[in-house]
Short mmCIF file of C-alpha atoms and ligand atoms in Angstrom, two decimals:
data_model
loop_
_atom_site.label_atom_id
_atom_site.label_comp_id
_atom_site.label_asym_id
_atom_site.label_seq_id
_atom_site.Cartn_x
_atom_site.Cartn_y
_atom_site.Cartn_z
CA MET A 108 23.28 -11.99 -12.03
CA LEU A 109 22.14 -15.48 -11.02
CA LYS A 110 25.24 -16.21 -8.97
CA GLY A 111 24.26 -17.94 -5.74
CA LYS A 112 20.55 -17.86 -6.60
CA LYS A 113 18.66 -21.01 -5.64
CA ILE A 114 16.41 -22.08 -8.48
CA LEU A 115 13.87 -24.87 -8.11
CA ILE A 116 12.60 -26.31 -11.40
CA GLY A 117 9.27 -28.16 -11.50
CA ILE A 118 8.69 -30.46 -14.48
CA THR A 119 5.28 -31.82 -15.50
CA ALA A 120 4.53 -34.37 -18.20
CA GLY A 121 4.86 -32.40 -21.44
CA ILE A 122 7.04 -33.21 -24.42
CA ALA A 123 8.86 -29.90 -23.95
CA ALA A 124 10.47 -31.45 -20.85
CA TYR A 125 13.32 -32.33 -23.22
CA LYS A 126 14.38 -28.65 -23.08
CA ILE A 127 14.90 -28.68 -19.32
CA PRO A 128 18.38 -30.26 -19.27
CA PHE A 129 19.52 -27.31 -21.45
CA LEU A 130 17.86 -24.89 -19.06
CA ILE A 131 19.65 -26.47 -16.09
CA ARG A 132 23.02 -26.26 -17.87
CA LEU A 133 22.50 -22.58 -18.62
CA LEU A 134 21.46 -21.82 -15.03
CA ILE A 135 24.47 -23.65 -13.60
CA LYS A 136 26.71 -21.76 -16.04
CA GLU A 137 25.27 -18.50 -14.68
CA GLY A 138 26.25 -19.55 -11.15
CA ALA A 139 22.81 -20.62 -9.91
CA GLU A 140 22.19 -23.58 -7.63
CA VAL A 141 19.51 -25.83 -9.13
CA LYS A 142 17.17 -28.46 -7.70
CA VAL A 143 14.46 -30.33 -9.57
CA VAL A 144 11.05 -31.58 -8.50
CA MET A 145 9.11 -33.55 -11.11
CA THR A 146 5.85 -35.47 -11.46
CA ALA A 147 6.11 -39.25 -11.84
CA GLU A 148 4.57 -38.99 -15.35
CA SER A 149 7.18 -36.50 -16.52
CA CYS A 150 9.90 -39.16 -15.96
CA ASP A 151 8.71 -40.70 -19.26
CA PHE A 152 9.84 -37.55 -21.08
CA VAL A 153 13.16 -36.82 -19.37
CA THR A 154 15.08 -39.01 -16.97
CA PRO A 155 15.66 -38.05 -13.34
CA LEU A 156 19.21 -39.39 -13.73
CA SER A 157 20.13 -36.84 -16.43
CA LEU A 158 18.52 -34.06 -14.40
CA SER A 159 20.29 -35.05 -11.24
CA VAL A 160 23.69 -35.26 -12.99
CA LEU A 161 23.21 -31.85 -14.60
CA SER A 162 21.81 -30.13 -11.51
CA GLN A 163 24.34 -31.83 -9.21
CA ASN A 164 21.47 -32.50 -6.79
CA PRO A 165 19.09 -35.40 -6.15
CA VAL A 166 15.76 -35.06 -7.99
CA SER A 167 12.54 -35.13 -5.92
CA ILE A 168 9.54 -37.03 -7.29
CA GLU A 169 7.58 -38.82 -4.57
CA PRO A 170 6.43 -37.22 -1.31
CA PHE A 171 8.09 -40.05 0.59
CA ASN A 172 10.62 -42.78 0.03
CA LYS A 173 8.78 -46.13 0.07
CA ALA A 174 12.00 -48.08 0.68
CA ASP A 175 13.04 -46.42 3.93
CA GLY A 176 9.82 -44.57 4.84
CA SER A 177 11.56 -41.16 4.86
CA TRP A 178 9.54 -38.09 4.00
CA HIS A 179 10.45 -35.46 1.37
CA SER A 180 9.17 -32.20 2.70
CA HIS A 181 7.31 -30.05 0.17
CA ILE A 182 7.83 -27.10 2.50
CA GLU A 183 11.58 -27.55 2.49
CA LEU A 184 11.98 -27.20 -1.30
CA GLY A 185 9.69 -24.17 -1.51
CA SER A 186 11.45 -22.33 1.30
CA TRP A 187 14.92 -23.27 -0.02
CA ALA A 188 14.31 -21.66 -3.40
CA ASP A 189 14.71 -18.01 -4.41
CA ALA A 190 12.52 -18.80 -7.43
CA PHE A 191 10.40 -21.77 -8.52
CA ILE A 192 10.02 -22.27 -12.28
CA ILE A 193 7.40 -24.77 -13.38
CA ALA A 194 8.26 -25.69 -16.96
CA PRO A 195 6.80 -27.25 -18.93
CA LEU A 196 3.43 -26.85 -17.25
CA THR A 197 0.69 -29.05 -18.72
CA ALA A 198 -2.97 -28.01 -18.88
CA ASN A 199 -3.73 -30.73 -16.33
CA SER A 200 -1.19 -29.61 -13.73
CA MET A 201 -2.11 -25.98 -14.31
CA ALA A 202 -5.79 -26.76 -13.59
CA LYS A 203 -4.72 -28.45 -10.37
CA MET A 204 -2.56 -25.48 -9.38
CA ALA A 205 -5.46 -23.10 -10.04
CA THR A 206 -7.79 -25.10 -7.79
CA GLY A 207 -5.36 -26.08 -5.04
CA ILE A 208 -5.18 -29.83 -5.76
CA THR A 209 -1.98 -31.29 -4.31
CA ASP A 210 -1.88 -34.94 -5.40
CA ASN A 211 1.87 -35.02 -5.99
CA LEU A 212 5.03 -33.52 -4.51
CA LEU A 213 5.38 -30.83 -7.18
CA LEU A 214 1.85 -29.49 -6.59
CA ALA A 215 2.24 -29.58 -2.80
CA THR A 216 5.54 -27.72 -3.19
CA TYR A 217 3.79 -25.08 -5.32
CA LEU A 218 1.06 -24.54 -2.74
CA ALA A 219 3.58 -24.22 0.10
CA ALA A 220 6.15 -22.12 -1.80
CA ARG A 221 7.04 -18.73 -0.35
CA CYS A 222 9.28 -17.70 -3.22
CA PRO A 223 8.10 -16.19 -6.52
CA VAL A 224 6.68 -18.82 -8.86
CA PHE A 225 7.18 -18.65 -12.63
CA TYR A 226 4.91 -20.88 -14.70
CA ALA A 227 5.47 -21.78 -18.34
CA PRO A 228 2.40 -23.43 -19.88
CA SER A 229 3.15 -25.69 -22.82
CA MET A 230 0.59 -27.76 -24.70
CA ASP A 231 -1.18 -28.26 -27.98
CA VAL A 232 -2.68 -25.18 -29.61
CA ASP A 233 -6.36 -26.05 -29.12
CA MET A 234 -5.85 -27.01 -25.49
CA TYR A 235 -4.04 -23.73 -25.01
CA HIS A 236 -6.86 -21.65 -26.47
CA HIS A 237 -9.59 -23.48 -24.56
CA LYS A 238 -11.48 -21.12 -22.24
CA THR A 239 -10.67 -23.29 -19.21
CA THR A 240 -6.95 -23.09 -19.90
CA GLN A 241 -7.09 -19.34 -20.46
CA GLN A 242 -9.07 -18.92 -17.25
CA ASN A 243 -6.50 -21.00 -15.33
CA ILE A 244 -3.64 -18.93 -16.75
CA PHE A 245 -5.43 -15.80 -15.58
CA THR A 246 -6.22 -17.28 -12.16
CA LEU A 247 -2.58 -18.21 -11.54
CA LYS A 248 -1.52 -14.73 -12.58
CA SER A 249 -4.04 -13.13 -10.26
CA TYR A 250 -2.47 -15.09 -7.39
CA GLY A 251 0.82 -13.31 -8.07
CA ASN A 252 2.56 -16.03 -10.11
CA ILE A 253 4.64 -14.89 -13.07
CA LEU A 254 3.65 -16.15 -16.50
CA ILE A 255 6.32 -17.25 -18.98
CA ALA A 256 4.04 -17.19 -21.99
CA PRO A 257 4.44 -19.88 -24.65
CA ASN A 258 5.58 -19.14 -28.18
CA SER A 259 3.78 -19.81 -31.41
CA GLY A 260 5.28 -22.34 -33.80
CA GLU A 261 5.41 -25.96 -34.83
CA LEU A 262 4.10 -28.28 -32.11
CA ALA A 263 4.85 -31.94 -31.35
CA SER A 264 1.38 -32.89 -32.64
CA GLY A 265 2.26 -31.55 -36.11
CA LEU A 266 -0.10 -28.60 -35.65
CA THR A 267 1.16 -25.04 -35.70
CA GLY A 268 0.16 -22.39 -33.16
CA MET A 269 0.57 -21.21 -29.59
CA GLY A 270 1.85 -23.69 -27.03
CA ARG A 271 5.63 -24.06 -27.53
CA LEU A 272 7.62 -23.77 -24.32
CA GLU A 273 9.76 -20.63 -24.22
CA GLU A 274 13.41 -21.32 -25.13
CA PRO A 275 15.78 -22.03 -22.18
CA GLN A 276 17.99 -19.02 -22.98
CA LYS A 277 14.94 -16.73 -22.85
CA ILE A 278 13.80 -18.26 -19.55
CA VAL A 279 17.25 -17.49 -18.10
CA GLU A 280 16.96 -13.89 -19.34
CA ILE A 281 13.50 -13.54 -17.75
CA LEU A 282 14.96 -14.70 -14.44
CA GLN A 283 17.94 -12.36 -14.76
CA SER A 284 15.77 -9.33 -15.39
CA TYR A 285 13.51 -10.39 -12.53
CA PHE A 286 16.38 -10.48 -10.06
CA THR A 287 17.86 -7.20 -11.36
CA LYS A 288 14.53 -5.48 -10.90
CA ASN A 289 14.30 -6.95 -7.44
CA LEU A 290 17.42 -5.27 -6.22
CA SER A 291 16.15 -1.89 -7.24
CA LEU A 292 14.47 -0.88 -3.96
CA SER A 293 17.03 -2.35 -1.61
CA GLY A 294 17.93 0.05 1.18
CA LYS A 295 14.61 1.90 0.77
CA LYS A 296 11.96 2.13 3.44
CA VAL A 297 8.40 2.07 2.08
CA LEU A 298 5.33 2.98 4.12
CA ILE A 299 2.06 1.58 2.76
CA SER A 300 -1.38 2.08 4.27
CA SER A 301 -4.12 -0.29 3.27
CA GLY A 302 -7.60 -1.64 3.95
CA PRO A 303 -10.61 0.13 5.46
CA THR A 304 -10.83 1.86 8.80
CA ILE A 305 -13.65 1.17 11.22
CA GLU A 306 -15.25 3.92 13.24
CA PRO A 307 -17.17 2.84 16.35
CA ILE A 308 -20.76 3.95 16.91
CA ASP A 309 -21.13 1.93 20.11
CA PRO A 310 -19.35 -1.20 21.41
CA VAL A 311 -21.02 -3.45 18.78
CA ARG A 312 -21.57 -1.22 15.74
CA PHE A 313 -19.32 0.71 13.43
CA ILE A 314 -19.04 2.66 10.17
CA SER A 315 -16.68 1.23 7.56
CA ASN A 316 -16.38 0.57 3.81
CA HIS A 317 -15.89 -2.26 1.34
CA SER A 318 -12.08 -2.10 1.01
CA SER A 319 -10.63 -5.63 0.89
CA GLY A 320 -7.03 -4.44 1.19
CA ARG A 321 -5.99 -6.51 -1.85
CA MET A 322 -4.46 -3.56 -3.71
CA GLY A 323 -2.44 -2.59 -0.63
CA ASN A 324 -1.36 -6.21 -0.11
CA ALA A 325 -0.13 -6.40 -3.71
CA LEU A 326 1.80 -3.13 -3.30
CA ALA A 327 3.46 -4.30 -0.08
CA TYR A 328 4.47 -7.60 -1.62
CA GLU A 329 5.83 -5.95 -4.78
CA ALA A 330 7.90 -3.47 -2.75
CA ALA A 331 9.27 -6.29 -0.58
CA MET A 332 10.11 -8.37 -3.65
CA ARG A 333 12.09 -5.41 -5.03
CA GLY A 334 14.19 -5.39 -1.87
CA ALA A 335 12.49 -2.65 0.16
CA GLU A 336 11.81 -2.72 3.86
CA VAL A 337 8.03 -2.28 4.10
CA ILE A 338 6.00 -0.90 6.99
CA PHE A 339 2.46 -1.96 6.24
CA VAL A 340 -0.22 -0.10 8.21
CA SER A 341 -3.47 -1.91 7.63
CA GLY A 342 -7.06 -1.64 8.77
CA PRO A 343 -8.93 -4.89 9.48
CA VAL A 344 -8.97 -7.22 6.44
CA ASN A 345 -9.11 -10.98 5.87
CA GLU A 346 -5.64 -11.49 4.38
CA TYR A 347 -2.31 -9.78 4.97
CA PRO A 348 0.76 -10.06 2.75
CA GLU A 349 3.48 -12.38 3.99
CA HIS A 350 7.12 -11.60 3.39
CA PRO A 351 10.06 -11.36 5.78
CA SER A 352 10.61 -7.70 4.78
CA ILE A 353 7.03 -6.64 5.53
CA LYS A 354 6.40 -5.30 9.04
CA LEU A 355 2.66 -5.38 9.70
CA VAL A 356 1.09 -2.69 11.89
CA LYS A 357 -2.58 -3.45 12.51
CA VAL A 358 -4.85 -0.48 13.17
CA SER A 359 -8.58 -0.07 13.39
CA SER A 360 -9.82 3.53 13.26
CA ALA A 361 -8.78 6.51 11.14
CA SER A 362 -7.20 8.13 14.20
CA GLU A 363 -5.07 5.01 14.88
CA MET A 364 -4.01 4.96 11.23
CA TYR A 365 -3.14 8.66 11.48
CA ALA A 366 -0.94 8.04 14.55
CA SER A 367 0.94 5.11 12.94
CA CYS A 368 1.45 6.77 9.56
CA THR A 369 2.64 10.09 10.93
CA GLU A 370 5.04 8.30 13.27
CA VAL A 371 6.64 6.21 10.50
CA PHE A 372 6.56 8.77 7.67
CA PRO A 373 9.67 10.81 8.64
CA LYS A 374 11.79 7.63 8.24
CA ALA A 375 10.18 6.55 4.94
CA ASP A 376 11.63 7.12 1.47
CA ILE A 377 8.34 6.30 -0.25
CA CYS A 378 4.82 6.40 1.13
CA ILE A 379 1.72 5.04 -0.62
CA MET A 380 -1.63 5.73 1.00
CA ALA A 381 -3.81 2.99 -0.47
CA ALA A 382 -6.11 2.80 2.56
CA ALA A 383 -9.78 3.69 2.29
CA VAL A 384 -9.77 5.98 5.32
CA ALA A 385 -13.14 6.99 6.75
CA ASP A 386 -13.79 10.67 6.11
CA TYR A 387 -16.19 10.97 9.05
CA THR A 388 -16.35 9.32 12.46
CA PRO A 389 -19.06 9.36 15.15
CA GLN A 390 -18.47 12.39 17.37
CA ASN A 391 -19.34 10.63 20.62
CA PRO A 392 -19.27 6.84 20.35
CA GLU A 393 -21.66 5.46 22.97
CA PRO A 394 -19.96 3.48 25.75
CA GLU A 395 -22.97 1.13 25.95
CA LYS A 396 -24.96 -0.58 23.17
CA ILE A 397 -27.61 1.80 21.79
CA LYS A 398 -31.10 0.43 22.47
CA LYS A 399 -33.78 0.72 19.77
CA ASN A 400 -36.08 2.84 21.91
CA GLU A 401 -36.60 5.62 19.36
CA ASP A 402 -38.05 5.46 15.81
CA THR A 403 -35.18 7.46 14.40
CA LEU A 404 -31.57 7.72 15.41
CA LYS A 405 -29.39 10.72 14.69
CA LEU A 406 -25.65 10.23 14.55
CA ASP A 407 -23.37 13.22 14.77
CA LEU A 408 -20.29 12.65 12.64
CA VAL A 409 -17.13 14.71 12.61
CA LYS A 410 -14.47 14.85 9.90
CA THR A 411 -11.40 12.69 10.43
CA ARG A 412 -7.97 14.18 9.92
CA ASP A 413 -6.77 13.78 6.34
CA ILE A 414 -3.63 11.68 6.80
CA LEU A 415 -2.36 12.12 3.28
CA ARG A 416 -2.78 15.87 3.32
CA ASP A 417 -0.82 16.11 6.59
CA LEU A 418 1.93 13.82 5.25
CA GLY A 419 2.09 16.12 2.19
CA LYS A 420 2.82 19.03 4.55
CA LEU A 421 5.60 17.06 6.29
CA LYS A 422 7.17 15.74 3.06
CA ASN A 423 10.78 16.61 2.33
CA LYS A 424 12.40 16.77 -1.13
CA ASN A 425 13.86 13.26 -0.87
CA GLN A 426 10.53 11.61 -0.16
CA LEU A 427 7.90 10.39 -2.60
CA LEU A 428 4.26 10.53 -1.62
CA ILE A 429 1.59 8.67 -3.56
CA GLY A 430 -2.14 8.75 -2.98
CA PHE A 431 -5.11 6.90 -4.37
CA ALA A 432 -8.31 8.53 -5.54
CA LEU A 433 -11.61 6.76 -5.80
CA GLU A 434 -14.03 8.74 -7.89
CA THR A 435 -17.46 8.19 -9.36
CA LYS A 436 -17.65 11.37 -11.48
CA ASN A 437 -15.29 14.02 -12.95
CA GLU A 438 -12.61 11.43 -12.23
CA ILE A 439 -9.54 13.10 -13.78
CA ASP A 440 -10.33 16.62 -12.56
CA ASN A 441 -11.00 15.45 -9.01
CA ALA A 442 -7.87 13.29 -8.94
CA ILE A 443 -5.70 16.15 -10.24
CA SER A 444 -7.14 18.45 -7.62
CA LYS A 445 -6.28 15.93 -4.84
CA LEU A 446 -2.79 15.46 -6.30
CA HIS A 447 -2.01 19.17 -5.90
CA THR A 448 -3.91 20.04 -2.74
CA LYS A 449 -2.29 17.11 -0.90
CA ASN A 450 1.21 17.87 -2.31
CA LEU A 451 1.63 14.41 -3.90
CA ASP A 452 4.13 13.12 -6.45
CA PHE A 453 1.58 10.74 -8.00
CA ILE A 454 -2.05 9.89 -7.64
CA VAL A 455 -3.54 6.57 -8.69
CA LEU A 456 -7.07 6.97 -9.97
CA ASN A 457 -9.58 4.14 -9.61
CA SER A 458 -12.98 4.48 -11.12
CA LEU A 459 -15.85 2.41 -9.78
CA LYS A 460 -17.37 2.68 -13.27
CA ASN A 461 -14.85 0.24 -14.74
CA GLU A 462 -16.09 -3.32 -14.59
CA GLY A 463 -13.75 -5.58 -12.59
CA SER A 464 -12.19 -2.57 -10.90
CA GLY A 465 -12.21 -1.39 -7.30
CA PHE A 466 -13.43 -2.99 -4.07
CA GLY A 467 -13.51 -6.76 -3.76
CA PHE A 468 -12.00 -7.59 -7.17
CA ASP A 469 -8.61 -9.19 -7.82
CA THR A 470 -8.25 -6.88 -10.80
CA ASN A 471 -8.06 -3.14 -11.15
CA LYS A 472 -7.97 -0.54 -13.91
CA VAL A 473 -6.06 2.56 -12.96
CA SER A 474 -4.63 5.78 -14.33
CA VAL A 475 -1.51 7.18 -12.69
CA ILE A 476 -1.21 10.98 -12.76
CA SER A 477 2.09 12.64 -11.96
CA LYS A 478 2.57 16.12 -10.50
CA ASP A 479 3.19 17.60 -13.96
CA ASN A 480 -0.31 16.26 -14.80
CA THR A 481 0.98 13.52 -17.15
CA ILE A 482 -1.55 10.72 -17.24
CA SER A 483 -0.54 7.06 -17.76
CA GLU A 484 -3.53 4.83 -18.40
CA PHE A 485 -3.40 1.07 -17.81
CA GLU A 486 -5.55 -1.86 -18.89
CA LEU A 487 -7.70 -3.90 -16.52
CA LYS A 488 -5.24 -6.34 -14.95
CA PRO A 489 -4.54 -8.31 -11.77
CA LYS A 490 -3.78 -6.08 -8.79
CA THR A 491 -0.36 -7.74 -8.56
CA GLU A 492 0.47 -6.33 -12.02
CA VAL A 493 -1.00 -2.92 -11.19
CA ALA A 494 1.41 -2.88 -8.23
CA ALA A 495 4.34 -3.70 -10.53
CA ASP A 496 3.30 -0.92 -12.99
CA LEU A 497 3.15 1.59 -10.17
CA PHE A 498 6.57 0.65 -8.79
CA ASP A 499 8.03 0.81 -12.33
CA ILE A 500 6.84 4.44 -12.46
CA ILE A 501 8.04 5.20 -8.92
CA GLN A 502 11.49 3.75 -9.60
CA LYS A 503 12.08 6.03 -12.56
CA GLU A 504 11.60 8.90 -10.12
CA ILE A 505 14.10 7.73 -7.52
CA VAL A 506 17.16 6.94 -9.70
N1 CTP B 216 -7.02 9.82 2.77
C1 CTP B 216 -6.34 10.03 3.96
N2 CTP B 216 -7.02 10.43 5.09
C2 CTP B 216 -8.36 10.60 5.03
C3 CTP B 216 -9.06 10.40 3.82
C4 CTP B 216 -8.35 10.00 2.70
O1 CTP B 216 -5.11 9.85 4.01
N3 CTP B 216 -8.98 10.97 6.13
C5 CTP B 216 -6.23 9.42 1.58
C6 CTP B 216 -6.60 8.07 0.99
O2 CTP B 216 -5.82 7.03 1.56
C7 CTP B 216 -6.27 8.26 -0.48
C8 CTP B 216 -6.50 9.76 -0.71
O3 CTP B 216 -6.52 10.36 0.59
O4 CTP B 216 -4.91 8.00 -0.76
C9 CTP B 216 -7.77 10.10 -1.42
O5 CTP B 216 -8.86 9.49 -0.79
P1 CTP B 216 -10.34 9.65 -1.38
O6 CTP B 216 -11.31 8.93 -0.48
O7 CTP B 216 -10.36 9.35 -2.85
O8 CTP B 216 -10.57 11.20 -1.29
P2 CTP B 216 -10.78 12.22 -0.11
O9 CTP B 216 -9.55 13.03 0.02
O10 CTP B 216 -11.25 11.50 1.12
O11 CTP B 216 -11.92 13.14 -0.70
P3 CTP B 216 -13.45 12.78 -1.16
O12 CTP B 216 -13.88 11.60 -0.26
O13 CTP B 216 -14.21 14.02 -0.90
O14 CTP B 216 -13.38 12.39 -2.62
#
């Protein structure tokens, strides 16, 4: 499963660094190619020489070589790797990762990495339970990194509790299952709509909504990581997902989104409409800026075309169509009604009543309802994990 996979291991200064030579041996045995980047302080716990012999590659520590002035590119390591595992990860390095500090090669590599990053915190029990540490673990997760949670047990300090680095064999298994999962959507084309639409009133004003596009971004990235080819139709947002398998189609208004989605849909295997499409648009946008000559201003709005409903009419038996529902009351009933009237396979219900859920948050709490009305409820979690939950459900449907 790991044959030919390029694994970059990052080591920070924790006693559990002694487990890393075993991890490297196991990875090499599985056919992976391994490189190591380590902090200068971690060299007191495990020697670069042992790591270089075992990995059959030079170990990177400093950003440049003082002797000959050559530069070790942090970008190179991060783009070489298929996965970056930072283990053990100390509380100190984790805090730096969570805030973007890059005062060594390992941290700069992390910030520049394009591959999935696995992080395995390891420290003393009280440090682990400190609110700052827990917040940093959460922050890193919300950025899409994958947590390899520590175990509970006897610690180097003599105390017992959470903080032991996961065993090397288990880390290898986590990687194996990650790569297996990632093959699961290969050959599939996934259409995802995301973000708000903006409807012009005049050349300087518009009607829109608070959608940040973060849920759609997470979905696109998750689909791409599972091997799908993604066509990502997005309204204007601040950040777009970056992945070689994501083709970005930028649109502005509901009618532009309609045109792009209906054009792509016949070729798609899976379509997820996560966009917050305007339901109404100004009937006659003014060609010139409206002057404030009158005390009141009446805008005539007309309904936009419901993209999802029209895709539901076009859907064939081999396609899966998933919608989102944002409700403020009678949530389940309204979502079920949209599921059936729009001919969907699943609907993902967001409620604005849940704290930390909906527009502008990195987290979301959703229920996924399938066409036989089965409801799967999920906890409040980072949008990246909500995306993974949804694709786990979708995948069961396509095998
Ligand atoms: N949707 C769409 N085209 C529209 C409006 C909505 O494709 N013109 C899609 C959204 O992307 C979402 C689903 O329909 O996947 C439900 O959107 P939502 O705003 O919750 O519901 P509406 O159908 O617009 O109904 P209402 O606003 O009355 O709740």
